[in-house]
């Protein structure tokens, strides 16, 4: 009997690891947690975390950084993504969007840091400068890093005024100590 219960448990766990959802069709819509650039005129800094894609989300998150200068109509989003390296691109990407809080391939993000106003206005140039000097911009390794969690952690160390506290499941964040 215990043999069948064990087999049933393993089957349930394995089926939970697989999904019929494809990363191509997973939601990338806004979570509605970022200040809208059309109404928030002040400078904004946001750090987000969302469960990593697929079964990895049981253990780890993907994190990214978004900044919006005073009176800007879009955010600048900075993030590190491994598939970019596999395609011969830098792991670090930068893009403009009005929705920096998009779902991470089906996983709703959580805001881990938000700064709005004069302090954000002062820190955004420091973040931009730190991004230019990120030592692993062309590298990605799931474990121990550098990965998507190494990047925001490294930014937080270069700009200590952010007082960034990464989530415990930001696996790879400790790799930032090597930079």
PDB file of C-alpha atoms in Angstrom:
ATOM      1  CA  UNK A   1       0.000   0.000   0.000  1.00  0.00           C
ATOM      2  CA  UNK A   2       2.752   2.477   0.931  1.00  0.00           C
ATOM      3  CA  UNK A   3       4.415   1.642  -2.377  1.00  0.00           C
ATOM      4  CA  UNK A   4       1.303   2.845  -4.237  1.00  0.00           C
ATOM      5  CA  UNK A   5       1.029   5.999  -2.125  1.00  0.00           C
ATOM      6  CA  UNK A   6       4.679   6.782  -2.851  1.00  0.00           C
ATOM      7  CA  UNK A   7       4.119   6.205  -6.557  1.00  0.00           C
ATOM      8  CA  UNK A   8       1.046   8.444  -6.473  1.00  0.00           C
ATOM      9  CA  UNK A   9       3.000  11.177  -4.690  1.00  0.00           C
ATOM     10  CA  UNK A  10       5.814  11.040  -7.230  1.00  0.00           C
ATOM     11  CA  UNK A  11       3.292  11.165 -10.085  1.00  0.00           C
ATOM     12  CA  UNK A  12       1.608  14.233  -8.619  1.00  0.00           C
ATOM     13  CA  UNK A  13       4.934  15.993  -8.128  1.00  0.00           C
ATOM     14  CA  UNK A  14       6.136  15.206 -11.636  1.00  0.00           C
ATOM     15  CA  UNK A  15       2.882  16.344 -13.210  1.00  0.00           C
ATOM     16  CA  UNK A  16       3.154  19.617 -11.299  1.00  0.00           C
ATOM     17  CA  UNK A  17       6.602  20.134 -12.825  1.00  0.00           C
ATOM     18  CA  UNK A  18       5.239  19.968 -16.317  1.00  0.00           C
ATOM     19  CA  UNK A  19       2.883  22.523 -17.732  1.00  0.00           C
ATOM     20  CA  UNK A  20       0.854  22.884 -20.873  1.00  0.00           C
ATOM     21  CA  UNK A  21       1.562  26.606 -20.854  1.00  0.00           C
ATOM     22  CA  UNK A  22       4.199  27.802 -23.247  1.00  0.00           C
ATOM     23  CA  UNK A  23       6.511  30.702 -22.547  1.00  0.00           C
ATOM     24  CA  UNK A  24       5.287  32.044 -25.900  1.00  0.00           C
ATOM     25  CA  UNK A  25       1.703  32.305 -24.672  1.00  0.00           C
ATOM     26  CA  UNK A  26       2.339  33.101 -21.002  1.00  0.00           C
ATOM     27  CA  UNK A  27       1.059  36.468 -19.806  1.00  0.00           C
ATOM     28  CA  UNK A  28       3.338  39.489 -20.164  1.00  0.00           C
ATOM     29  CA  UNK A  29       0.613  42.003 -19.231  1.00  0.00           C
ATOM     30  CA  UNK A  30       1.124  44.756 -16.688  1.00  0.00           C
ATOM     31  CA  UNK A  31       0.492  43.753 -13.078  1.00  0.00           C
ATOM     32  CA  UNK A  32      -0.787  47.263 -12.411  1.00  0.00           C
ATOM     33  CA  UNK A  33       1.642  47.974  -9.579  1.00  0.00           C
ATOM     34  CA  UNK A  34       3.984  50.494 -11.237  1.00  0.00           C
ATOM     35  CA  UNK A  35       3.115  54.176 -11.050  1.00  0.00           C
ATOM     36  CA  UNK A  36       1.688  55.145 -14.445  1.00  0.00           C
ATOM     37  CA  UNK A  37       4.080  57.534 -16.202  1.00  0.00           C
ATOM     38  CA  UNK A  38       1.187  59.612 -17.527  1.00  0.00           C
ATOM     39  CA  UNK A  39       0.041  60.425 -13.988  1.00  0.00           C
ATOM     40  CA  UNK A  40       3.231  60.107 -11.902  1.00  0.00           C
ATOM     41  CA  UNK A  41       5.455  62.968 -13.037  1.00  0.00           C
ATOM     42  CA  UNK A  42       8.093  62.519 -10.321  1.00  0.00           C
ATOM     43  CA  UNK A  43      11.183  60.361 -10.830  1.00  0.00           C
ATOM     44  CA  UNK A  44      10.611  56.668  -9.980  1.00  0.00           C
ATOM     45  CA  UNK A  45      12.868  53.709  -9.191  1.00  0.00           C
ATOM     46  CA  UNK A  46      11.305  50.236  -8.950  1.00  0.00           C
ATOM     47  CA  UNK A  47      12.872  46.821  -8.345  1.00  0.00           C
ATOM     48  CA  UNK A  48      10.684  43.794  -9.107  1.00  0.00           C
ATOM     49  CA  UNK A  49      10.805  40.041  -8.485  1.00  0.00           C
ATOM     50  CA  UNK A  50       8.627  37.330 -10.017  1.00  0.00           C
ATOM     51  CA  UNK A  51       8.768  33.557  -9.824  1.00  0.00           C
ATOM     52  CA  UNK A  52      11.211  32.177 -12.377  1.00  0.00           C
ATOM     53  CA  UNK A  53       9.641  30.462 -15.374  1.00  0.00           C
ATOM     54  CA  UNK A  54       8.311  26.897 -15.070  1.00  0.00           C
ATOM     55  CA  UNK A  55       9.405  24.613 -12.214  1.00  0.00           C
ATOM     56  CA  UNK A  56      12.302  26.944 -11.370  1.00  0.00           C
ATOM     57  CA  UNK A  57       9.713  29.249  -9.809  1.00  0.00           C
ATOM     58  CA  UNK A  58       9.360  26.783  -6.945  1.00  0.00           C
ATOM     59  CA  UNK A  59      12.858  27.754  -5.842  1.00  0.00           C
ATOM     60  CA  UNK A  60      13.881  31.058  -7.380  1.00  0.00           C
ATOM     61  CA  UNK A  61      12.805  34.427  -8.675  1.00  0.00           C
ATOM     62  CA  UNK A  62      13.786  36.588 -11.621  1.00  0.00           C
ATOM     63  CA  UNK A  63      14.495  40.212 -10.700  1.00  0.00           C
ATOM     64  CA  UNK A  64      14.798  43.438 -12.671  1.00  0.00           C
ATOM     65  CA  UNK A  65      15.155  47.202 -12.284  1.00  0.00           C
ATOM     66  CA  UNK A  66      13.049  50.019 -13.744  1.00  0.00           C
ATOM     67  CA  UNK A  67      13.729  53.753 -13.604  1.00  0.00           C
ATOM     68  CA  UNK A  68      11.700  56.727 -14.808  1.00  0.00           C
ATOM     69  CA  UNK A  69      13.187  60.185 -14.850  1.00  0.00           C
ATOM     70  CA  UNK A  70      11.086  63.157 -13.783  1.00  0.00           C
ATOM     71  CA  UNK A  71       8.396  63.949 -16.418  1.00  0.00           C
ATOM     72  CA  UNK A  72       9.412  60.958 -18.565  1.00  0.00           C
ATOM     73  CA  UNK A  73       6.655  59.130 -20.448  1.00  0.00           C
ATOM     74  CA  UNK A  74       8.356  55.722 -20.194  1.00  0.00           C
ATOM     75  CA  UNK A  75      10.495  53.675 -17.861  1.00  0.00           C
ATOM     76  CA  UNK A  76      13.914  52.310 -18.690  1.00  0.00           C
ATOM     77  CA  UNK A  77      14.009  48.643 -17.729  1.00  0.00           C
ATOM     78  CA  UNK A  78      17.280  46.817 -17.099  1.00  0.00           C
ATOM     79  CA  UNK A  79      17.394  43.058 -16.761  1.00  0.00           C
ATOM     80  CA  UNK A  80      19.637  40.069 -17.322  1.00  0.00           C
ATOM     81  CA  UNK A  81      18.254  37.142 -19.328  1.00  0.00           C
ATOM     82  CA  UNK A  82      20.101  33.902 -20.095  1.00  0.00           C
ATOM     83  CA  UNK A  83      18.513  33.108 -23.465  1.00  0.00           C
ATOM     84  CA  UNK A  84      20.067  36.274 -24.883  1.00  0.00           C
ATOM     85  CA  UNK A  85      23.566  34.830 -24.357  1.00  0.00           C
ATOM     86  CA  UNK A  86      22.553  31.643 -26.195  1.00  0.00           C
ATOM     87  CA  UNK A  87      21.665  33.843 -29.177  1.00  0.00           C
ATOM     88  CA  UNK A  88      24.962  35.709 -29.148  1.00  0.00           C
ATOM     89  CA  UNK A  89      23.547  38.805 -27.431  1.00  0.00           C
ATOM     90  CA  UNK A  90      24.575  40.417 -24.148  1.00  0.00           C
ATOM     91  CA  UNK A  91      22.774  38.984 -21.106  1.00  0.00           C
ATOM     92  CA  UNK A  92      22.068  42.531 -19.943  1.00  0.00           C
ATOM     93  CA  UNK A  93      19.268  44.256 -21.810  1.00  0.00           C
ATOM     94  CA  UNK A  94      17.813  47.732 -21.617  1.00  0.00           C
ATOM     95  CA  UNK A  95      14.496  48.803 -23.087  1.00  0.00           C
ATOM     96  CA  UNK A  96      11.832  51.517 -22.758  1.00  0.00           C
ATOM     97  CA  UNK A  97       8.240  50.783 -21.768  1.00  0.00           C
ATOM     98  CA  UNK A  98       5.259  52.328 -20.000  1.00  0.00           C
ATOM     99  CA  UNK A  99       4.704  48.993 -18.209  1.00  0.00           C
ATOM    100  CA  UNK A 100       7.834  47.926 -16.296  1.00  0.00           C
ATOM    101  CA  UNK A 101       5.768  45.677 -14.033  1.00  0.00           C
ATOM    102  CA  UNK A 102       4.860  43.078 -16.647  1.00  0.00           C
ATOM    103  CA  UNK A 103       4.258  39.496 -15.621  1.00  0.00           C
ATOM    104  CA  UNK A 104       7.407  37.401 -15.958  1.00  0.00           C
ATOM    105  CA  UNK A 105       6.082  34.781 -18.390  1.00  0.00           C
ATOM    106  CA  UNK A 106       2.933  34.133 -16.389  1.00  0.00           C
ATOM    107  CA  UNK A 107       4.252  34.997 -12.913  1.00  0.00           C
ATOM    108  CA  UNK A 108       2.956  38.149 -11.259  1.00  0.00           C
ATOM    109  CA  UNK A 109       5.788  40.393 -10.081  1.00  0.00           C
ATOM    110  CA  UNK A 110       6.133  41.860  -6.623  1.00  0.00           C
ATOM    111  CA  UNK A 111       7.715  45.203  -5.961  1.00  0.00           C
ATOM    112  CA  UNK A 112      10.768  44.772  -3.753  1.00  0.00           C
ATOM    113  CA  UNK A 113      11.791  48.440  -3.725  1.00  0.00           C
ATOM    114  CA  UNK A 114      10.099  51.690  -4.738  1.00  0.00           C
ATOM    115  CA  UNK A 115      11.507  55.188  -4.503  1.00  0.00           C
ATOM    116  CA  UNK A 116       9.565  58.164  -5.847  1.00  0.00           C
ATOM    117  CA  UNK A 117      10.492  61.842  -5.898  1.00  0.00           C
ATOM    118  CA  UNK A 118      13.698  63.804  -5.281  1.00  0.00           C
ATOM    119  CA  UNK A 119      15.643  60.829  -3.882  1.00  0.00           C
ATOM    120  CA  UNK A 120      14.851  58.833  -7.052  1.00  0.00           C
ATOM    121  CA  UNK A 121      15.848  61.839  -9.146  1.00  0.00           C
ATOM    122  CA  UNK A 122      19.254  61.857  -7.406  1.00  0.00           C
ATOM    123  CA  UNK A 123      19.819  58.080  -7.620  1.00  0.00           C
ATOM    124  CA  UNK A 124      18.781  57.401 -11.239  1.00  0.00           C
ATOM    125  CA  UNK A 125      22.036  58.793 -12.723  1.00  0.00           C
ATOM    126  CA  UNK A 126      24.001  56.629 -10.258  1.00  0.00           C
ATOM    127  CA  UNK A 127      22.021  53.549 -11.342  1.00  0.00           C
ATOM    128  CA  UNK A 128      22.589  54.372 -15.022  1.00  0.00           C
ATOM    129  CA  UNK A 129      26.314  54.730 -14.409  1.00  0.00           C
ATOM    130  CA  UNK A 130      26.461  51.465 -12.456  1.00  0.00           C
ATOM    131  CA  UNK A 131      24.669  49.644 -15.294  1.00  0.00           C
ATOM    132  CA  UNK A 132      27.447  50.746 -17.690  1.00  0.00           C
ATOM    133  CA  UNK A 133      30.017  49.057 -15.450  1.00  0.00           C
ATOM    134  CA  UNK A 134      28.212  45.800 -14.697  1.00  0.00           C
ATOM    135  CA  UNK A 135      31.072  43.264 -14.962  1.00  0.00           C
ATOM    136  CA  UNK A 136      29.025  40.307 -16.250  1.00  0.00           C
ATOM    137  CA  UNK A 137      26.924  42.021 -18.942  1.00  0.00           C
ATOM    138  CA  UNK A 138      27.752  39.260 -21.437  1.00  0.00           C
ATOM    139  CA  UNK A 139      27.563  36.286 -19.078  1.00  0.00           C
ATOM    140  CA  UNK A 140      24.815  34.150 -17.591  1.00  0.00           C
ATOM    141  CA  UNK A 141      25.000  31.036 -15.435  1.00  0.00           C
ATOM    142  CA  UNK A 142      21.929  29.774 -13.597  1.00  0.00           C
ATOM    143  CA  UNK A 143      23.937  28.736 -10.545  1.00  0.00           C
ATOM    144  CA  UNK A 144      25.903  30.116  -8.810  1.00  0.00           C
ATOM    145  CA  UNK A 145      25.703  33.151 -11.113  1.00  0.00           C
ATOM    146  CA  UNK A 146      26.039  35.619 -12.620  1.00  0.00           C
ATOM    147  CA  UNK A 147      22.336  35.632 -13.431  1.00  0.00           C
ATOM    148  CA  UNK A 148      19.233  37.831 -13.298  1.00  0.00           C
ATOM    149  CA  UNK A 149      19.523  38.170  -9.520  1.00  0.00           C
ATOM    150  CA  UNK A 150      23.208  39.020  -9.538  1.00  0.00           C
ATOM    151  CA  UNK A 151      22.513  42.158 -11.577  1.00  0.00           C
ATOM    152  CA  UNK A 152      20.089  44.059  -9.276  1.00  0.00           C
ATOM    153  CA  UNK A 153      22.130  42.996  -6.248  1.00  0.00           C
ATOM    154  CA  UNK A 154      25.271  44.400  -7.860  1.00  0.00           C
ATOM    155  CA  UNK A 155      23.437  47.652  -8.653  1.00  0.00           C
ATOM    156  CA  UNK A 156      22.338  47.836  -5.022  1.00  0.00           C
ATOM    157  CA  UNK A 157      25.937  47.453  -3.882  1.00  0.00           C
ATOM    158  CA  UNK A 158      27.148  50.186  -6.249  1.00  0.00           C
ATOM    159  CA  UNK A 159      24.365  52.521  -5.107  1.00  0.00           C
ATOM    160  CA  UNK A 160      24.087  51.765  -1.367  1.00  0.00           C
ATOM    161  CA  UNK A 161      21.644  54.656  -0.869  1.00  0.00           C
ATOM    162  CA  UNK A 162      19.025  52.384  -2.438  1.00  0.00           C
ATOM    163  CA  UNK A 163      19.095  50.250   0.723  1.00  0.00           C
ATOM    164  CA  UNK A 164      18.083  47.261  -1.423  1.00  0.00           C
ATOM    165  CA  UNK A 165      17.074  44.026   0.293  1.00  0.00           C
ATOM    166  CA  UNK A 166      16.816  41.174  -2.185  1.00  0.00           C
ATOM    167  CA  UNK A 167      14.362  38.305  -1.580  1.00  0.00           C
ATOM    168  CA  UNK A 168      15.791  35.175   0.054  1.00  0.00           C
ATOM    169  CA  UNK A 169      15.043  33.157  -3.102  1.00  0.00           C
ATOM    170  CA  UNK A 170      17.001  35.496  -5.380  1.00  0.00           C
ATOM    171  CA  UNK A 171      19.410  32.654  -6.137  1.00  0.00           C
ATOM    172  CA  UNK A 172      22.635  34.037  -7.607  1.00  0.00           C
ATOM    173  CA  UNK A 173      22.470  37.333  -5.729  1.00  0.00           C
ATOM    174  CA  UNK A 174      25.505  36.339  -3.644  1.00  0.00           C
ATOM    175  CA  UNK A 175      27.605  36.196  -6.810  1.00  0.00           C
ATOM    176  CA  UNK A 176      27.588  40.017  -6.805  1.00  0.00           C
ATOM    177  CA  UNK A 177      30.195  39.865  -4.024  1.00  0.00           C
ATOM    178  CA  UNK A 178      32.747  38.752  -6.646  1.00  0.00           C
ATOM    179  CA  UNK A 179      32.457  41.973  -8.670  1.00  0.00           C
TER     180      UNK A 179
END
